[in-house]
Coordinates of C-alpha atoms in Angstrom, one line a residue:
X1 CA 109.5 131.6 103.4
X2 CA 108.2 131.3 107.0
X3 CA 109.8 128.9 109.4
X4 CA 107.3 126.5 111.1
X5 CA 107.9 125.2 114.6
X6 CA 105.7 122.2 115.6
X7 CA 105.5 122.5 119.4
X8 CA 103.8 119.8 121.6
X9 CA 101.0 121.1 123.9
X10 CA 102.3 118.7 126.6
X11 CA 105.5 120.8 126.9
X12 CA 103.8 124.2 127.1
X13 CA 103.8 124.1 131.0
X14 CA 107.4 122.7 131.2
X15 CA 110.1 124.4 133.2
X16 CA 113.1 126.1 131.7
X17 CA 115.4 124.0 129.6
X18 CA 116.5 122.9 126.2
X19 CA 114.4 122.0 123.2
X20 CA 115.0 118.5 121.8
X21 CA 113.8 117.7 118.3
X22 CA 114.5 117.5 114.6
X23 CA 115.3 120.1 112.1
X24 CA 113.9 119.4 108.6
X25 CA 116.0 121.5 106.3
X26 CA 114.0 120.6 103.1
X27 CA 110.8 122.0 104.7
X28 CA 112.5 124.7 106.8
X29 CA 110.6 123.5 109.9
X30 CA 111.4 122.2 113.3
X31 CA 109.6 119.4 115.2
X32 CA 110.0 119.8 119.0
X33 CA 109.7 116.4 120.8
X34 CA 110.7 117.2 124.4
X35 CA 112.2 119.7 126.7
X36 CA 115.4 118.9 128.6
X37 CA 115.6 120.2 132.2
X38 CA 118.4 121.1 134.5
X39 CA 120.7 119.8 135.9
X40 CA 122.4 118.0 133.0
X41 CA 125.8 117.2 131.6
X42 CA 126.3 118.2 127.9
X43 CA 128.3 115.1 127.2
X44 CA 125.6 112.9 128.7
X45 CA 123.0 114.7 126.5
X46 CA 125.0 114.1 123.4
X47 CA 125.5 110.5 124.3
X48 CA 121.8 110.0 124.9
X49 CA 120.9 111.6 121.6
X50 CA 123.4 109.5 119.7
X51 CA 122.0 106.4 121.2
X52 CA 118.5 107.4 120.2
X53 CA 119.8 108.1 116.7
X54 CA 121.3 104.7 116.3
X55 CA 118.1 103.0 117.6
X56 CA 115.6 105.0 115.5
X57 CA 117.8 105.9 112.5
X58 CA 116.7 109.6 112.8
X59 CA 118.9 112.4 113.8
X60 CA 117.9 114.4 116.9
X61 CA 119.6 117.4 118.3
X62 CA 119.3 120.3 120.7
X63 CA 117.4 122.9 118.7
X64 CA 117.3 125.8 121.1
X65 CA 116.2 127.0 124.5
X66 CA 112.9 127.1 126.3
X67 CA 112.1 129.8 128.8
X68 CA 109.0 129.6 131.0
X69 CA 108.9 132.5 133.5
X70 CA 106.3 132.0 136.1
X71 CA 107.0 135.3 137.9
X72 CA 109.4 138.1 137.3
X73 CA 112.1 137.6 134.7
X74 CA 115.3 136.0 136.1
X75 CA 118.3 137.7 134.4
X76 CA 120.7 135.0 135.6
X77 CA 118.6 132.3 134.0
X78 CA 118.3 134.2 130.8
X79 CA 122.0 134.7 130.6
X80 CA 122.6 131.0 131.3
X81 CA 120.2 130.0 128.6
X82 CA 121.9 132.4 126.2
X83 CA 125.3 130.8 127.0
X84 CA 124.0 127.3 126.1
X85 CA 124.0 128.3 122.5
X86 CA 127.8 128.2 122.5
X87 CA 127.8 124.6 123.8
X88 CA 125.2 123.2 121.5
X89 CA 126.0 124.8 118.1
X90 CA 123.0 123.9 116.1
X91 CA 122.1 125.9 113.1
X92 CA 119.5 127.5 113.3
X93 CA 119.2 128.1 117.0
X94 CA 115.7 128.6 118.4
X95 CA 114.7 130.8 121.4
X96 CA 111.2 130.3 122.6
X97 CA 110.0 132.2 125.7
X98 CA 106.7 132.2 127.5
X99 CA 105.2 134.2 130.3
X100 CA 102.6 132.5 132.5
X101 CA 100.4 135.6 132.5
X102 CA 100.3 135.7 128.7
X103 CA 99.2 133.3 126.1
X104 CA 101.4 134.9 123.4
X105 CA 105.0 133.6 123.1
X106 CA 108.2 135.1 121.9
X107 CA 110.1 133.1 119.3
X108 CA 113.5 134.1 118.0
X109 CA 115.8 132.4 115.5
X110 CA 119.5 132.8 115.3
X111 CA 122.3 131.5 113.1
X112 CA 120.3 131.4 109.9
X113 CA 122.4 130.7 106.8
X114 CA 121.7 134.1 105.1
X115 CA 121.4 136.0 108.4
X116 CA 118.0 137.3 107.4
X117 CA 115.0 137.6 109.6
X118 CA 112.3 135.0 109.0
X119 CA 108.6 135.0 110.0
X120 CA 107.8 132.3 112.5
X121 CA 104.7 130.1 112.5
X122 CA 104.1 128.3 115.8
X123 CA 102.0 125.2 115.3
X124 CA 100.7 123.4 118.5
X125 CA 100.1 119.7 118.2
X126 CA 98.9 116.9 120.5
X127 CA 101.9 114.6 120.8
X128 CA 100.0 111.6 122.0
X129 CA 97.5 111.6 119.1
X130 CA 100.2 112.2 116.5
X131 CA 102.3 109.4 117.8
X132 CA 99.4 106.9 117.9
X133 CA 97.9 107.9 114.6
X134 CA 98.5 106.5 111.2
X135 CA 98.5 109.0 108.4
X136 CA 96.8 108.0 105.1
X137 CA 96.6 109.6 101.7
X138 CA 99.6 111.8 102.2
X139 CA 102.7 112.2 100.1
X140 CA 105.7 110.3 101.5
X141 CA 107.9 113.4 101.2
X142 CA 105.4 116.0 102.4
X143 CA 106.0 118.1 105.5
X144 CA 103.1 116.7 107.5
X145 CA 104.1 113.1 106.7
X146 CA 107.7 113.9 107.8
X147 CA 106.4 115.4 111.0
X148 CA 104.2 112.4 111.8
X149 CA 107.1 110.0 111.0
X150 CA 109.5 112.0 113.3
X151 CA 107.1 111.7 116.3
X152 CA 106.2 108.0 115.6
X153 CA 109.8 106.8 115.3
X154 CA 110.9 108.4 118.6
X155 CA 109.0 106.2 121.0
X156 CA 112.2 105.5 122.9
X157 CA 112.5 109.1 123.7
X158 CA 109.0 109.1 125.3
X159 CA 109.8 106.0 127.3
X160 CA 111.6 108.0 130.0
X161 CA 109.4 109.5 132.6
X162 CA 110.1 111.6 135.8
X163 CA 110.4 108.4 137.9
X164 CA 113.4 107.1 135.9
X165 CA 116.8 107.7 137.3
X166 CA 118.7 108.5 134.1
X167 CA 121.2 111.1 133.0
X168 CA 118.6 113.3 131.5
X169 CA 115.2 114.6 132.7
X170 CA 112.6 115.3 129.9
X171 CA 109.1 116.6 129.6
X172 CA 106.9 115.1 127.0
X173 CA 103.4 113.5 126.8
X174 CA 104.5 110.5 128.9
X175 CA 106.7 112.4 131.4
X176 CA 104.1 112.0 134.2
X177 CA 104.1 108.2 133.8
X178 CA 103.9 105.7 131.0
X179 CA 100.5 105.0 129.6
X180 CA 99.5 101.4 129.9
X181 CA 96.5 99.2 130.3
X182 CA 96.2 96.2 132.7
X183 CA 93.9 94.4 130.2
X184 CA 96.4 94.9 127.3
X185 CA 99.3 93.7 129.4
X186 CA 97.4 90.6 130.5
X187 CA 96.4 90.0 126.9
X188 CA 100.0 90.2 125.9
X189 CA 101.1 87.7 128.6
X190 CA 98.2 85.3 127.6
X191 CA 98.8 85.6 123.9
X192 CA 102.0 83.4 123.9
X193 CA 100.4 80.2 125.2
X194 CA 97.2 80.9 123.3
X195 CA 99.1 81.3 120.0
X196 CA 101.1 78.1 120.7
X197 CA 97.9 76.1 121.3
X198 CA 96.2 77.5 118.2
X199 CA 99.3 76.7 116.1
X200 CA 99.3 73.1 117.4
X201 CA 95.6 72.8 116.7
X202 CA 95.9 74.2 113.2
X203 CA 98.8 71.9 112.3
X204 CA 96.9 68.9 113.7
X205 CA 93.8 69.8 111.6
X206 CA 95.9 70.4 108.5
X207 CA 97.7 67.1 108.9
X208 CA 94.4 65.3 109.2
X209 CA 92.9 67.0 106.1
X210 CA 96.0 66.2 104.1
X211 CA 95.5 62.4 104.5
X212 CA 95.2 60.6 101.2
X213 CA 91.9 59.1 102.2
X214 CA 90.3 62.6 102.7
X215 CA 92.1 64.3 99.8
X216 CA 91.4 61.6 97.3
X217 CA 89.5 62.1 94.1
X218 CA 85.9 61.4 95.1
X219 CA 86.0 63.3 98.4
X220 CA 88.0 66.2 97.1
X221 CA 85.4 66.8 94.4
X222 CA 82.7 66.8 97.1
X223 CA 84.6 69.1 99.5
X224 CA 85.1 71.7 96.7
X225 CA 81.3 71.9 96.2
X226 CA 80.5 72.5 99.9
X227 CA 80.3 76.0 101.2
X228 CA 81.0 74.7 104.7
X229 CA 84.4 73.2 103.7
X230 CA 85.4 76.5 102.0
X231 CA 84.5 78.6 105.1
X232 CA 86.3 76.2 107.5
X233 CA 89.3 76.4 105.3
X234 CA 89.2 80.2 105.4
X235 CA 89.0 80.1 109.2
X236 CA 91.9 77.8 109.4
X237 CA 94.0 80.2 107.3
X238 CA 93.0 83.0 109.6
X239 CA 94.0 81.0 112.6
X240 CA 97.3 80.1 111.0
X241 CA 98.0 83.8 110.3
X242 CA 97.3 85.1 113.8
X243 CA 99.0 82.3 115.6
X244 CA 102.3 82.7 113.7
X245 CA 105.5 83.3 115.6
X246 CA 106.4 86.5 113.8
X247 CA 105.2 89.8 115.1
X248 CA 103.5 92.4 112.8
X249 CA 106.3 94.4 111.2
X250 CA 104.2 97.2 109.8
X251 CA 100.9 98.9 110.3
X252 CA 98.9 97.1 107.6
X253 CA 100.0 93.7 108.9
X254 CA 99.0 94.6 112.4
X255 CA 95.6 96.0 111.3
X256 CA 95.0 92.8 109.3
X257 CA 95.7 90.6 112.3
X258 CA 93.7 92.7 114.6
X259 CA 90.7 92.7 112.2
X260 CA 90.9 88.9 111.9
X261 CA 91.0 88.4 115.7
X262 CA 88.0 90.7 116.2
X263 CA 86.2 89.1 113.3
X264 CA 86.8 85.6 114.8
X265 CA 85.6 86.7 118.3
X266 CA 82.5 88.4 116.9
X267 CA 81.7 85.4 114.6
X268 CA 82.1 82.8 117.4
X269 CA 80.1 85.0 119.9
X270 CA 77.2 85.3 117.4
X271 CA 77.4 81.5 116.8
X272 CA 77.3 80.7 120.5
X273 CA 74.3 83.0 120.9
X274 CA 72.5 81.2 118.0
X275 CA 73.4 77.8 119.5
X276 CA 72.0 78.8 122.9
X277 CA 68.8 80.0 121.2
X278 CA 68.4 76.8 119.3
X279 CA 68.8 74.6 122.3
X280 CA 66.4 76.6 124.5
X281 CA 62.7 76.1 124.1
X282 CA 63.1 73.1 121.8
X283 CA 63.5 75.3 118.7
X284 CA 65.4 72.4 116.9
X285 CA 62.3 70.2 117.3
X286 CA 60.1 73.0 116.0
X287 CA 62.4 73.5 113.0
X288 CA 62.4 69.7 112.2
X289 CA 58.6 69.6 112.5
X290 CA 58.2 72.6 110.1
X291 CA 60.7 71.3 107.6
X292 CA 58.8 68.3 106.3
X293 CA 55.5 70.3 105.6
X294 CA 57.6 72.9 103.7
X295 CA 59.3 70.2 101.6
X296 CA 55.9 68.5 100.8
X297 CA 54.5 71.9 100.0
X298 CA 57.3 72.6 97.5
X299 CA 56.9 69.2 95.9
X300 CA 53.1 69.7 95.5
X301 CA 53.6 73.2 94.0
X302 CA 56.1 71.8 91.5
X303 CA 53.7 69.0 90.6
X304 CA 51.0 71.6 90.0
X305 CA 53.4 73.7 87.9
X306 CA 54.3 70.7 85.7
X307 CA 50.6 69.8 85.2
X308 CA 50.0 73.4 84.2
X309 CA 52.9 73.2 81.7
X310 CA 51.6 69.9 80.3
X311 CA 48.3 71.5 79.5
X312 CA 47.9 74.8 77.6
X313 CA 49.9 77.3 79.7
X314 CA 48.7 80.9 79.2
X315 CA 46.7 79.7 76.2
X316 CA 49.9 78.8 74.3
X317 CA 49.8 75.9 71.7
X318 CA 52.5 73.4 72.7
X319 CA 53.8 70.3 70.9
X320 CA 51.8 67.6 72.6
X321 CA 54.2 64.7 72.3
X322 CA 57.3 66.7 73.5
X323 CA 55.2 68.3 76.2
X324 CA 54.1 64.9 77.5
X325 CA 57.7 63.5 77.4
X326 CA 59.2 66.4 79.3
X327 CA 56.3 66.6 81.8
X328 CA 56.5 62.9 82.7
X329 CA 60.3 63.1 82.9
X330 CA 60.3 65.9 85.4
X331 CA 57.3 64.4 87.3
X332 CA 59.3 61.2 87.8
X333 CA 62.1 63.2 89.4
X334 CA 59.7 64.8 91.8
X335 CA 58.4 61.4 92.9
X336 CA 62.0 60.3 93.5
X337 CA 62.6 63.5 95.5
X338 CA 59.5 62.9 97.7
X339 CA 60.6 59.4 98.4
X340 CA 64.0 60.7 99.4
X341 CA 62.4 63.2 101.8
X342 CA 60.2 60.5 103.3
X343 CA 63.2 58.3 103.8
X344 CA 65.2 61.0 105.6
X345 CA 62.3 62.4 107.8
X346 CA 63.0 60.2 110.9
X347 CA 66.6 61.5 111.0
X348 CA 66.0 65.2 110.3
X349 CA 65.7 66.2 114.0
X350 CA 68.9 64.3 114.9
X351 CA 70.8 65.9 111.9
X352 CA 69.6 69.4 113.0
X353 CA 70.7 68.7 116.6
X354 CA 74.2 68.0 115.5
X355 CA 74.2 70.8 113.0
X356 CA 73.3 73.2 115.8
X357 CA 76.5 72.2 117.6
X358 CA 78.5 73.5 114.7
X359 CA 77.3 77.1 115.5
X360 CA 80.0 77.1 118.3
X361 CA 82.5 77.4 115.4
X362 CA 81.0 80.7 114.4
X363 CA 77.9 82.1 112.8
X364 CA 79.5 82.0 109.4
X365 CA 80.0 78.3 109.6
X366 CA 76.3 77.9 110.6
X367 CA 75.3 80.0 107.7
X368 CA 77.5 77.9 105.4
X369 CA 75.8 74.7 106.6
X370 CA 72.4 76.4 106.0
X371 CA 73.5 77.2 102.4
X372 CA 74.5 73.6 101.8
X373 CA 71.2 72.4 103.3
X374 CA 69.3 74.6 101.0
X375 CA 71.4 73.4 98.0
X376 CA 70.5 69.8 99.0
X377 CA 66.8 70.4 99.6
X378 CA 66.5 72.2 96.2
X379 CA 68.7 69.7 94.3
X380 CA 65.8 68.6 92.2
X381 CA 65.2 72.2 91.1
X382 CA 68.8 72.4 90.0
X383 CA 68.5 69.2 88.1
X384 CA 65.4 70.5 86.3
X385 CA 67.3 73.7 85.4
X386 CA 70.3 71.8 84.0
X387 CA 68.1 69.4 82.0
X388 CA 66.1 72.3 80.5
X389 CA 69.2 74.4 79.9
X390 CA 71.1 71.6 78.2
X391 CA 68.1 70.8 75.9
X392 CA 67.5 74.4 75.1
X393 CA 71.2 75.1 74.5
X394 CA 71.4 72.1 72.1
X395 CA 68.5 73.4 70.1
X396 CA 69.9 76.9 70.0
X397 CA 73.2 75.7 68.7
X398 CA 71.5 73.4 66.2
X399 CA 69.4 76.3 64.9
X400 CA 72.5 78.5 64.7
X401 CA 74.5 76.0 62.7
X402 CA 71.6 75.3 60.3
X403 CA 71.1 79.1 59.9
X404 CA 74.7 79.3 58.8
X405 CA 74.0 76.5 56.4
X406 CA 71.3 78.5 54.6
X407 CA 73.8 81.4 54.1
X408 CA 76.6 79.2 52.8
X409 CA 78.7 79.5 55.9
X410 CA 80.1 77.1 58.5
X411 CA 82.0 77.3 61.7
X412 CA 85.7 76.6 61.4
X413 CA 86.7 74.8 64.6
X414 CA 90.4 75.0 64.1
X415 CA 90.6 78.8 63.4
X416 CA 87.6 79.7 65.6
X417 CA 85.8 81.7 62.9
X418 CA 83.0 81.5 60.3
X419 CA 84.2 80.6 56.8
X420 CA 82.3 80.2 53.5
X421 CA 81.3 76.8 52.4
X422 CA 79.4 75.3 49.4
X423 CA 76.7 72.7 50.1
X424 CA 75.0 70.3 47.7
X425 CA 71.3 69.9 47.3
X426 CA 70.9 66.9 49.7
X427 CA 72.6 68.8 52.5
X428 CA 70.4 71.8 52.0
X429 CA 67.2 69.7 51.9
X430 CA 68.2 67.8 55.1
X431 CA 69.2 71.0 56.8
X432 CA 65.8 72.6 56.0
X433 CA 64.0 69.6 57.5
X434 CA 66.0 69.7 60.7
X435 CA 65.7 73.5 61.0
X436 CA 61.9 73.2 60.7
X437 CA 61.7 70.5 63.3
X438 CA 63.9 72.3 65.8
X439 CA 62.2 75.6 65.2
X440 CA 58.7 74.3 65.9
X441 CA 59.9 72.3 69.0
X442 CA 61.7 75.4 70.4
X443 CA 58.7 77.1 72.1
X444 CA 57.9 74.0 74.2
X445 CA 61.5 73.6 75.3
X446 CA 61.9 77.3 75.8
X447 CA 58.9 77.5 78.1
X448 CA 60.2 74.7 80.3
X449 CA 63.6 76.3 80.3
X450 CA 62.2 79.7 81.2
X451 CA 60.1 78.3 84.2
X452 CA 63.0 76.3 85.7
X453 CA 65.5 79.1 85.1
X454 CA 63.3 81.5 87.1
X455 CA 63.1 78.9 89.9
X456 CA 66.8 78.4 89.8
X457 CA 67.4 82.2 89.9
X458 CA 65.2 82.4 93.1
X459 CA 67.4 79.8 94.7
X460 CA 70.6 81.6 93.6
X461 CA 69.3 84.9 95.1
X462 CA 68.6 83.1 98.5
X463 CA 72.0 81.5 98.5
X464 CA 73.6 84.7 97.3
X465 CA 72.2 86.6 100.3
X466 CA 73.6 84.0 102.7
X467 CA 77.0 84.0 101.0
X468 CA 77.2 87.8 101.1
X469 CA 76.4 87.7 104.8
X470 CA 79.2 85.1 105.3
X471 CA 81.5 87.3 103.3
X472 CA 80.7 90.4 105.3
X473 CA 81.4 88.5 108.6
X474 CA 84.7 87.3 107.2
X475 CA 86.0 90.4 105.5
X476 CA 84.6 93.5 107.3
X477 CA 87.4 95.3 109.2
X478 CA 85.7 95.4 112.6
X479 CA 88.8 96.5 114.5
X480 CA 89.4 99.4 112.1
X481 CA 85.8 100.4 112.3
X482 CA 85.9 100.3 116.1
X483 CA 89.0 102.5 116.1
X484 CA 87.3 105.0 113.7
X485 CA 84.3 105.1 116.0
X486 CA 86.0 105.3 119.4
X487 CA 89.4 106.8 118.6
X488 CA 89.1 108.5 115.3
X489 CA 92.5 110.1 115.5
X490 CA 94.2 106.7 115.2
X491 CA 93.3 106.6 111.5
X492 CA 94.2 110.0 110.1
X493 CA 93.2 111.2 106.6
X494 CA 95.1 114.5 107.0
X495 CA 95.3 117.5 109.3
X496 CA 93.6 120.9 109.5
X497 CA 94.8 124.1 111.1
X498 CA 92.8 126.3 113.4
X499 CA 94.0 129.9 113.7
X500 CA 94.3 131.0 117.3
X501 CA 94.1 134.5 118.7
X502 CA 96.8 136.7 117.3
X503 CA 98.7 139.7 118.5
X504 CA 100.8 142.1 116.4
X505 CA 104.6 141.5 116.9
X506 CA 104.1 137.9 118.0
X507 CA 104.4 134.7 115.9
X508 CA 101.4 133.4 114.1
X509 CA 99.7 130.7 116.2
X510 CA 98.0 127.6 114.8
X511 CA 96.4 124.6 116.3
X512 CA 96.9 121.4 114.3
X513 CA 94.0 118.9 114.5
X514 CA 93.7 115.5 112.9
X515 CA 91.1 114.8 110.3
X516 CA 89.7 111.2 110.8
X517 CA 89.6 108.8 107.9
X518 CA 86.1 108.6 106.3
X519 CA 84.2 105.3 107.0
X520 CA 84.1 104.5 103.3
X521 CA 87.9 104.8 103.0
X522 CA 88.3 102.7 106.2
X523 CA 86.4 99.9 104.5
X524 CA 88.3 100.3 101.3
X525 CA 91.7 100.4 103.0
X526 CA 91.4 97.7 105.7
X527 CA 88.8 95.3 104.3
X528 CA 90.1 91.7 104.4
X529 CA 90.5 90.0 101.1
X530 CA 87.7 87.7 100.0
X531 CA 88.7 84.2 99.0
X532 CA 85.4 83.5 97.2
X533 CA 85.3 83.2 93.5
X534 CA 82.5 85.5 92.4
X535 CA 81.5 85.7 88.7
X536 CA 83.3 88.3 86.7
X537 CA 80.6 88.5 84.0
X538 CA 78.8 91.7 83.3
X539 CA 75.0 92.0 83.1
X540 CA 75.2 91.8 79.3
X541 CA 77.2 88.7 79.4
X542 CA 74.9 87.1 82.0
X543 CA 71.8 87.9 79.8
X544 CA 73.6 86.4 76.8
X545 CA 74.3 83.2 78.7
X546 CA 70.7 83.0 79.8
X547 CA 69.5 83.5 76.2
X548 CA 71.7 80.8 74.6
X549 CA 71.0 78.4 77.5
X550 CA 74.5 78.2 79.0
X551 CA 74.5 76.8 82.6
X552 CA 75.3 79.5 85.1
X553 CA 77.5 78.7 88.0
X554 CA 77.0 81.6 90.4
X555 CA 79.7 81.2 93.0
X556 CA 82.4 79.1 91.3
X557 CA 84.4 80.0 88.3
X558 CA 85.3 77.4 85.7
X559 CA 89.1 76.9 85.6
X560 CA 90.6 77.5 82.2
X561 CA 91.9 74.3 80.7
X562 CA 95.6 74.3 79.8
X563 CA 97.0 72.4 76.8

């Protein structure tokens, strides 16, 4: 079995010294983390490594020597490096030598357990990318996962650069200076007061919402029906999460907080852009002027539809008495709706003006308010649908019960099953009369139910598109997608090895490269949880509900009643 040596490319030009790293016995591989340069005191080196081991919980040791001859070979240096093996007695002991004029290195391994010669595979890796990346879809005990973990947990080792006056002098990816960003440092300094202010704001809003006046029975029922209330509650939960005093302890928690922060920034930015557009050029007045003709047009179209149904729609023969009753009933509701719109028309522009201010809370809040406005403007269509569905459902259940009566069956309410039952002649005669009446009245009711169900489905589709847009703004992992786009190595799906130029008698040379996580897997892994209650019914179950006339609640699930 070949021995693999993972060597950082940042140390390939380092001066002579010792190799600091970790030996993984179960994989028979060595991970080189840094090179230690002269002068040094062996006791100080051991103390420094023991301190790192206590801080990281991972054992580090001197794995061997590193020789980089830039000119002619120095015999004294070679002898000195050879004598270091008696001071640092690690098993096995690596000897890696490089000449500046050649790209092929010499690798020797001493003190193997069975004293046999092993083939060596030299794997070059980018230390910075490996340390900053998060490996996905890899086995916890695999060699690559162990190598990534080794590099990631030794950030303290990389904190020392050449400007530090310490007992050891190392070469690694940050040896020329620590990598930092002024913007990031300023954001860290400003995050403490900002989080404190957000925490106070969230606690204040939560205490106001928990008042008995606002959380009482009538208002709580109304809040639960509003999409705006639900979205504001979600944003409060997001603010409570990111303003908490605890730091992110692991990568998923950090990514979740970062995705929430970027989602809030993007949402509020789009909302401010929408608000600036609404208040420029008197667009709110134009919307208010266009809203009334649209409402009148919808009411006129519904009146024309009802008059068509009260006649002979598509040449169908309807029950005249039931048709007149249903038509007049729905026509009365339309007249009530027109009166309501006329009453509200002087205040529509003022209402829209204040609603436009809510866009500063985010585009998702503005879309939620739009969804609630559509629900209020089409409330009469919803009432028509509920009336038609209830009447149609009543007739379908009546026909189903009477059909069981003809077959000598009945529905057992206690056992929730169909049992046999014997009926006398009067019951059968009465059941036949009722079945005939309901059967001949069913086409008229079914036609009204079909028309209003189609209108209701159109409104559901419109509100569904708005709700899906809100859900995308609230759950898409924008930070993870930005990382995948700009720094794809930060989200690693695995690694690939590129074979470099080879030479007989020299170790096999491979270049390890990071495979970025696919965009689909980024969405699946880092997408924020949705707090909306979507229907869990299949298409077959939905069609069954439509056929029997059960009222469909598209965005809310009925809670199961407990005994």
